[in-house]
Short mmCIF file of C-alpha atoms in Angstrom, two decimals:
data_model
loop_
_atom_site.label_atom_id
_atom_site.label_comp_id
_atom_site.label_asym_id
_atom_site.label_seq_id
_atom_site.Cartn_x
_atom_site.Cartn_y
_atom_site.Cartn_z
CA MET A 151 49.64 -46.11 -123.97
CA THR A 152 52.23 -45.39 -121.77
CA ALA A 153 51.66 -42.14 -119.61
CA LYS A 154 52.98 -38.79 -120.06
CA ARG A 155 56.08 -37.91 -118.04
CA VAL A 156 55.66 -34.21 -117.07
CA GLY A 157 52.41 -31.97 -117.09
CA TRP A 158 54.15 -29.13 -118.73
CA SER A 159 51.66 -26.88 -120.41
CA GLY A 160 50.94 -23.22 -121.57
CA VAL A 161 52.94 -20.63 -122.90
CA PHE A 162 56.68 -20.97 -121.96
CA THR A 163 58.39 -17.82 -123.20
CA ALA A 164 62.07 -18.47 -124.87
CA MET A 165 63.36 -15.42 -122.80
CA VAL A 166 65.97 -13.02 -124.43
CA THR A 167 68.98 -12.37 -122.49
CA PRO A 168 69.56 -8.56 -121.49
CA PHE A 169 73.03 -7.34 -122.51
CA ARG A 170 74.46 -4.04 -121.81
CA SER A 171 75.66 -1.54 -124.17
CA ASP A 172 78.91 -2.87 -124.13
CA GLY A 173 77.93 -6.27 -124.43
CA SER A 174 78.08 -7.41 -120.77
CA LEU A 175 75.35 -9.42 -119.29
CA ASN A 176 72.93 -6.97 -117.35
CA LEU A 177 71.46 -9.34 -114.35
CA SER A 178 69.13 -6.61 -113.08
CA GLY A 179 67.87 -6.47 -116.72
CA VAL A 180 67.06 -10.26 -116.11
CA ASP A 181 65.18 -9.88 -112.83
CA SER A 182 62.91 -6.88 -114.69
CA HIS A 183 62.20 -9.17 -117.29
CA VAL A 184 61.31 -12.08 -115.64
CA GLU A 185 59.07 -9.86 -113.27
CA THR A 186 57.64 -8.55 -116.70
CA LEU A 187 56.79 -11.92 -118.05
CA VAL A 188 55.30 -13.19 -114.58
CA LYS A 189 52.91 -10.12 -114.34
CA ASP A 190 51.93 -11.10 -117.94
CA GLY A 191 50.96 -14.60 -117.10
CA VAL A 192 53.57 -16.86 -118.68
CA ALA A 193 53.68 -20.35 -117.53
CA GLY A 194 57.27 -20.89 -117.85
CA LEU A 195 60.48 -19.84 -119.18
CA VAL A 196 63.01 -20.92 -121.20
CA VAL A 197 66.25 -19.90 -120.67
CA ALA A 198 69.48 -19.49 -122.90
CA GLY A 199 67.62 -20.95 -125.93
CA SER A 200 68.12 -19.36 -129.25
CA THR A 201 66.35 -15.98 -128.83
CA GLY A 202 68.24 -16.09 -125.69
CA GLU A 203 71.51 -16.08 -128.09
CA PHE A 204 72.97 -19.02 -126.29
CA TYR A 205 75.84 -19.03 -128.78
CA SER A 206 77.55 -15.90 -127.96
CA LEU A 207 77.08 -16.85 -124.05
CA THR A 208 80.34 -18.41 -122.31
CA ASN A 209 79.17 -21.35 -119.93
CA GLU A 210 79.97 -19.24 -117.00
CA GLU A 211 77.66 -16.35 -118.11
CA ARG A 212 74.59 -19.40 -118.82
CA LEU A 213 75.61 -20.10 -115.11
CA GLN A 214 75.03 -16.79 -114.09
CA LEU A 215 71.96 -16.52 -116.05
CA PHE A 216 70.52 -19.82 -114.65
CA GLN A 217 71.27 -19.08 -111.23
CA GLN A 218 69.58 -15.49 -111.62
CA VAL A 219 66.41 -16.34 -113.15
CA LYS A 220 66.21 -19.53 -110.62
CA ARG A 221 66.64 -16.63 -107.58
CA VAL A 222 64.05 -14.32 -109.07
CA SER A 223 61.58 -16.35 -110.27
CA ALA A 224 61.15 -17.90 -106.61
CA GLY A 225 58.97 -20.78 -107.46
CA ARG A 226 56.61 -19.03 -109.88
CA LEU A 227 57.09 -20.68 -113.14
CA THR A 228 58.78 -23.93 -114.69
CA LEU A 229 62.35 -23.41 -115.64
CA VAL A 230 63.85 -24.84 -118.56
CA TYR A 231 67.28 -24.36 -119.35
CA GLY A 232 68.74 -24.33 -122.66
CA THR A 233 72.31 -26.66 -122.21
CA SER A 234 72.75 -26.97 -126.00
CA ALA A 235 76.47 -26.89 -126.75
CA LEU A 236 79.03 -27.68 -129.24
CA THR A 237 80.66 -30.52 -127.85
CA LEU A 238 78.94 -33.24 -125.54
CA GLN A 239 81.32 -32.70 -122.91
CA ASP A 240 79.53 -29.10 -122.25
CA THR A 241 76.30 -29.95 -123.06
CA ILE A 242 76.79 -32.54 -120.26
CA ALA A 243 78.45 -29.91 -117.72
CA LEU A 244 75.74 -27.48 -118.40
CA THR A 245 72.78 -29.89 -117.79
CA LYS A 246 74.37 -31.06 -114.35
CA SER A 247 74.72 -27.53 -113.14
CA ALA A 248 71.44 -27.01 -114.53
CA LYS A 249 70.20 -29.47 -112.41
CA GLN A 250 72.16 -28.35 -109.30
CA ILE A 251 70.43 -24.94 -109.30
CA GLY A 252 67.11 -26.36 -109.36
CA ALA A 253 65.80 -26.28 -113.29
CA ASP A 254 62.73 -28.24 -113.90
CA GLY A 255 64.02 -29.39 -117.12
CA CYS A 256 66.87 -28.39 -119.96
CA MET A 257 65.95 -28.10 -123.60
CA VAL A 258 68.62 -29.59 -125.77
CA LEU A 259 69.20 -29.46 -129.47
CA PRO A 260 70.49 -32.53 -131.54
CA PRO A 261 74.29 -32.26 -132.03
CA MET A 262 75.09 -29.40 -133.80
CA TYR A 263 77.21 -28.80 -137.33
CA CYS A 264 78.16 -32.35 -137.47
CA LEU A 265 75.01 -33.62 -139.03
CA PRO A 266 74.76 -37.00 -136.86
CA THR A 267 73.21 -40.00 -138.14
CA GLY A 268 70.05 -41.08 -136.43
CA LYS A 269 72.00 -44.01 -134.46
CA GLU A 270 74.18 -41.20 -133.34
CA THR A 271 71.38 -38.85 -132.18
CA VAL A 272 70.25 -41.85 -130.00
CA ALA A 273 73.52 -42.23 -128.43
CA TYR A 274 73.94 -38.37 -127.83
CA PHE A 275 70.59 -38.16 -125.86
CA SER A 276 71.11 -41.08 -123.86
CA LYS A 277 74.28 -39.57 -122.72
CA VAL A 278 72.62 -36.44 -121.73
CA ALA A 279 69.65 -38.51 -120.13
CA GLU A 280 72.22 -39.87 -117.80
CA ILE A 281 71.88 -36.99 -115.85
CA GLY A 282 68.28 -37.37 -114.88
CA LEU A 283 66.96 -34.03 -115.65
CA PRO A 284 63.96 -34.29 -117.77
CA ILE A 285 64.91 -33.14 -121.40
CA MET A 286 62.64 -31.07 -123.89
CA LEU A 287 64.08 -32.14 -127.20
CA TYR A 288 64.48 -29.19 -129.38
CA ASN A 289 63.55 -29.55 -133.05
CA ASN A 290 65.12 -26.42 -135.00
CA PRO A 291 66.35 -27.88 -138.56
CA ALA A 292 66.61 -24.53 -140.15
CA ARG A 293 69.37 -23.46 -137.60
CA THR A 294 71.32 -27.12 -136.99
CA GLY A 295 70.79 -28.31 -140.42
CA PHE A 296 69.60 -31.41 -138.92
CA ASN A 297 65.80 -32.58 -138.84
CA VAL A 298 64.33 -35.06 -136.44
CA PRO A 299 62.22 -37.20 -139.02
CA PRO A 300 59.19 -39.34 -137.30
CA ALA A 301 60.56 -42.74 -137.02
CA LEU A 302 63.86 -41.00 -135.17
CA ALA A 303 61.77 -39.23 -132.94
CA ALA A 304 59.46 -42.37 -131.95
CA GLU A 305 62.67 -44.08 -131.34
CA LEU A 306 63.89 -41.05 -129.22
CA ALA A 307 60.63 -41.29 -127.03
CA ASN A 308 61.82 -44.58 -125.59
CA ILE A 309 64.69 -42.44 -123.59
CA GLU A 310 62.74 -41.84 -120.61
CA GLN A 311 64.18 -38.55 -119.23
CA ILE A 312 62.92 -36.88 -122.57
CA VAL A 313 59.64 -35.99 -121.70
CA ALA A 314 58.78 -32.84 -123.92
CA TYR A 315 59.42 -31.70 -127.52
CA LYS A 316 59.36 -28.35 -129.20
CA GLU A 317 58.79 -28.54 -132.76
CA SER A 318 60.21 -25.64 -135.00
CA ALA A 319 59.96 -27.66 -138.41
CA ARG A 320 57.56 -25.99 -140.98
CA ASP A 321 56.73 -29.71 -142.37
CA LEU A 322 53.18 -30.04 -141.18
CA TYR A 323 52.55 -33.39 -142.49
CA ALA A 324 55.77 -34.81 -140.72
CA VAL A 325 55.43 -32.57 -137.63
CA ALA A 326 51.76 -34.33 -137.32
CA GLU A 327 53.26 -37.77 -138.15
CA THR A 328 55.70 -37.25 -134.93
CA TYR A 329 53.11 -36.19 -133.10
CA TYR A 330 51.05 -39.05 -133.12
CA LEU A 331 53.76 -41.25 -132.82
CA THR A 332 54.89 -39.90 -129.42
CA ARG A 333 51.80 -38.10 -127.87
CA ASP A 334 51.49 -40.62 -125.03
CA ARG A 335 54.84 -39.82 -123.79
CA TRP A 336 55.83 -36.59 -124.54
CA GLN A 337 54.40 -33.13 -123.89
CA HIS A 338 54.65 -31.08 -127.42
CA PHE A 339 55.09 -27.25 -127.56
CA ALA A 340 55.09 -25.30 -130.96
CA GLY A 341 58.03 -23.33 -131.46
CA LEU A 342 56.98 -21.09 -133.92
CA GLU A 343 53.65 -19.26 -133.01
CA PRO A 344 51.99 -19.04 -136.35
CA TYR A 345 51.97 -23.04 -136.06
CA GLY A 346 50.42 -22.79 -132.70
CA SER A 347 46.70 -23.31 -133.77
CA ALA A 348 48.03 -26.50 -135.98
CA LEU A 349 49.66 -28.10 -133.30
CA MET A 350 47.26 -27.44 -130.64
CA SER A 351 44.42 -28.93 -132.81
CA ARG A 352 46.43 -32.08 -132.31
CA GLY A 353 47.08 -32.05 -128.85
CA ALA A 354 50.08 -29.98 -128.41
CA SER A 355 49.86 -28.59 -124.63
CA GLY A 356 51.24 -25.32 -125.29
CA LEU A 357 53.84 -22.99 -127.06
CA VAL A 358 57.68 -21.96 -126.41
CA SER A 359 57.48 -18.58 -127.68
CA THR A 360 59.96 -16.20 -129.14
CA ILE A 361 57.45 -13.06 -129.90
CA SER A 362 56.09 -13.63 -126.06
CA ASN A 363 59.19 -10.98 -125.28
CA VAL A 364 57.39 -8.50 -127.12
CA CYS A 365 53.53 -9.56 -126.98
CA THR A 366 53.36 -11.80 -123.88
CA ARG A 367 49.59 -10.97 -122.94
CA GLU A 368 48.40 -11.66 -126.54
CA VAL A 369 50.39 -14.97 -126.36
CA VAL A 370 48.95 -16.01 -123.14
CA GLU A 371 45.48 -14.98 -124.08
CA TYR A 372 45.64 -16.99 -127.59
CA HIS A 373 46.78 -20.44 -125.83
CA ARG A 374 43.76 -19.61 -123.15
CA ALA A 375 41.28 -18.89 -125.77
CA TYR A 376 42.07 -22.08 -127.68
CA GLN A 377 42.02 -24.41 -124.68
CA ALA A 378 38.58 -22.58 -123.77
CA GLY A 379 37.28 -23.12 -127.32
CA ASP A 380 36.93 -19.16 -128.07
CA SER A 381 37.58 -19.06 -131.61
CA THR A 382 36.91 -15.56 -131.65
CA THR A 383 39.32 -14.25 -129.30
CA VAL A 384 42.20 -16.90 -131.05
CA SER A 385 41.59 -14.98 -134.12
CA ARG A 386 42.06 -11.67 -132.87
CA MET A 387 45.20 -12.72 -131.14
CA GLU A 388 46.52 -14.75 -133.97
CA THR A 389 46.20 -11.85 -135.97
CA VAL A 390 48.24 -9.62 -133.81
CA ILE A 391 50.83 -12.58 -133.40
CA ASP A 392 50.95 -12.89 -137.62
CA LYS A 393 51.37 -9.25 -137.94
CA ILE A 394 54.45 -8.73 -135.79
CA TYR A 395 56.02 -11.59 -137.32
CA HIS A 396 55.30 -10.08 -140.45
CA LEU A 397 57.26 -7.05 -139.63
CA VAL A 398 60.52 -8.99 -138.86
CA PRO A 399 61.57 -9.49 -142.90
CA SER A 400 60.65 -5.80 -143.38
CA SER A 401 62.72 -4.73 -140.50
CA GLY A 402 65.86 -5.60 -142.20
CA LEU A 403 67.20 -7.03 -138.60
CA SER A 404 67.86 -10.38 -137.77
CA THR A 405 65.07 -12.07 -135.68
CA PHE A 406 66.80 -11.76 -132.35
CA ALA A 407 67.59 -8.53 -132.96
CA PHE A 408 64.19 -7.50 -134.30
CA VAL A 409 62.62 -8.92 -131.27
CA LYS A 410 65.12 -6.52 -128.76
CA ALA A 411 63.99 -3.99 -130.88
CA ALA A 412 60.59 -4.38 -130.39
CA MET A 413 60.92 -4.65 -127.02
CA LEU A 414 62.78 -1.36 -126.63
CA ALA A 415 60.01 0.07 -128.77
CA LEU A 416 57.26 -0.69 -126.00
CA GLY A 417 59.82 0.29 -122.93
CA ARG A 418 60.20 -3.73 -122.25
CA PRO A 419 63.72 -4.52 -120.87
CA ALA A 420 65.64 -6.02 -123.68
CA GLY A 421 69.12 -4.65 -123.77
CA VAL A 422 71.43 -4.92 -127.01
CA PRO A 423 71.90 -8.22 -129.08
CA ARG A 424 75.34 -9.35 -129.36
CA LEU A 425 77.36 -9.78 -132.12
CA PRO A 426 77.34 -11.38 -134.96
CA HIS A 427 73.78 -9.54 -134.43
CA LEU A 428 73.74 -5.73 -135.17
CA PRO A 429 71.24 -3.49 -132.90
CA ALA A 430 68.41 -1.51 -134.40
CA ASP A 431 69.35 2.38 -134.81
CA ALA A 432 67.06 4.78 -132.98
CA GLY A 433 65.24 5.38 -136.31
CA LYS A 434 64.39 2.01 -136.73
CA VAL A 435 63.05 1.44 -133.30
CA ALA A 436 60.63 4.71 -133.96
CA SER A 437 59.62 3.01 -137.09
CA ILE A 438 59.10 -0.41 -135.16
CA ARG A 439 56.83 1.31 -132.69
CA SER A 440 54.64 3.07 -135.19
CA ALA A 441 54.15 -0.46 -136.67
CA LEU A 442 53.31 -1.74 -133.39
CA GLU A 443 50.95 1.15 -132.57
CA LYS A 444 49.16 0.29 -135.89
CA ILE A 445 48.85 -3.37 -135.50
CA TYR A 446 47.06 -2.88 -131.87
CA ALA A 447 44.88 0.06 -133.00
CA GLU A 448 43.43 -2.11 -135.57
CA ALA A 449 43.06 -4.80 -133.26
CA ASN A 450 41.43 -2.72 -130.93
CA LEU A 451 44.06 -3.50 -128.31
CA PRO A 452 46.46 -1.67 -125.93
CA LEU A 453 49.77 -1.56 -126.64
CA PRO A 454 51.95 -4.07 -124.38
CA SER A 455 52.69 -2.33 -120.74
CA ALA A 456 56.42 -1.50 -120.28
CA ALA A 457 58.67 -3.19 -117.80
CA SER A 458 57.70 -3.48 -114.29
CA LYS A 459 61.12 -1.94 -113.42
CA GLU A 460 63.52 0.11 -115.03
CA VAL A 461 64.25 -0.68 -118.92
CA VAL A 462 67.78 -2.15 -119.66
CA PRO A 463 69.60 0.81 -121.36
CA ALA A 464 70.54 0.03 -125.05
#
């Protein structure tokens, strides 16, 4: 057994990227959102990941975002920056910049669209690893079209710079096999909150959470209660998390547009999504607000608090 390479654990919010109604990046909204997440107790942030709409950001905007989050977080959080790009050259350039800015790590998907072989995937990550920034490998086959099978994960675990693994696949048998093959070297994170208990029961150290942009306190309490063996609180928080997820398909919105609409419904800093995503109209935001009020009333919990600063205008 070799030692794990980092001690990352807890809830890492895959934070949204606030945009203004004209589509421009809103850096003051970034400040407000980071402060809100700190207040609600997250351990880390994943910046410019899928929830952060990295695919709609220019490289220059990503660097602005990296720098702003580094400045406002002021050493209070573990910072993992999403540096995936369509080309290896851009991934390397973004990862080098993330290291220079002072990120704790980077999150990288396998090569997108090109459907690489296992050997090609190892070669790709080996090149990114040469930069010397700790890597969180992100497996999200639903979005990339490529799944990291357990045998390939075990091979990738031999790359010293890969220190953590975010799992967003839904095949629990394969997920468990990957965990057992790599648990001595990687910190594992659930990338889908409804699978959190299944992964944490196998030793995963935390969650990289999309829905914690909305219900931060509940996701943080969910993780804390699990670690404390408080099954009653785990069940209570899990029910809230699951029910909020169940609102996504009924909302008619894409996942990340829903997250921003739910945040706006609660007065939390979100802004609007960028095309190809479409923002929710006022009526949709109001209906999401009503649904959230019902979920929290049934759980006998107060609604999540609004932002600590001015909310980003939609």
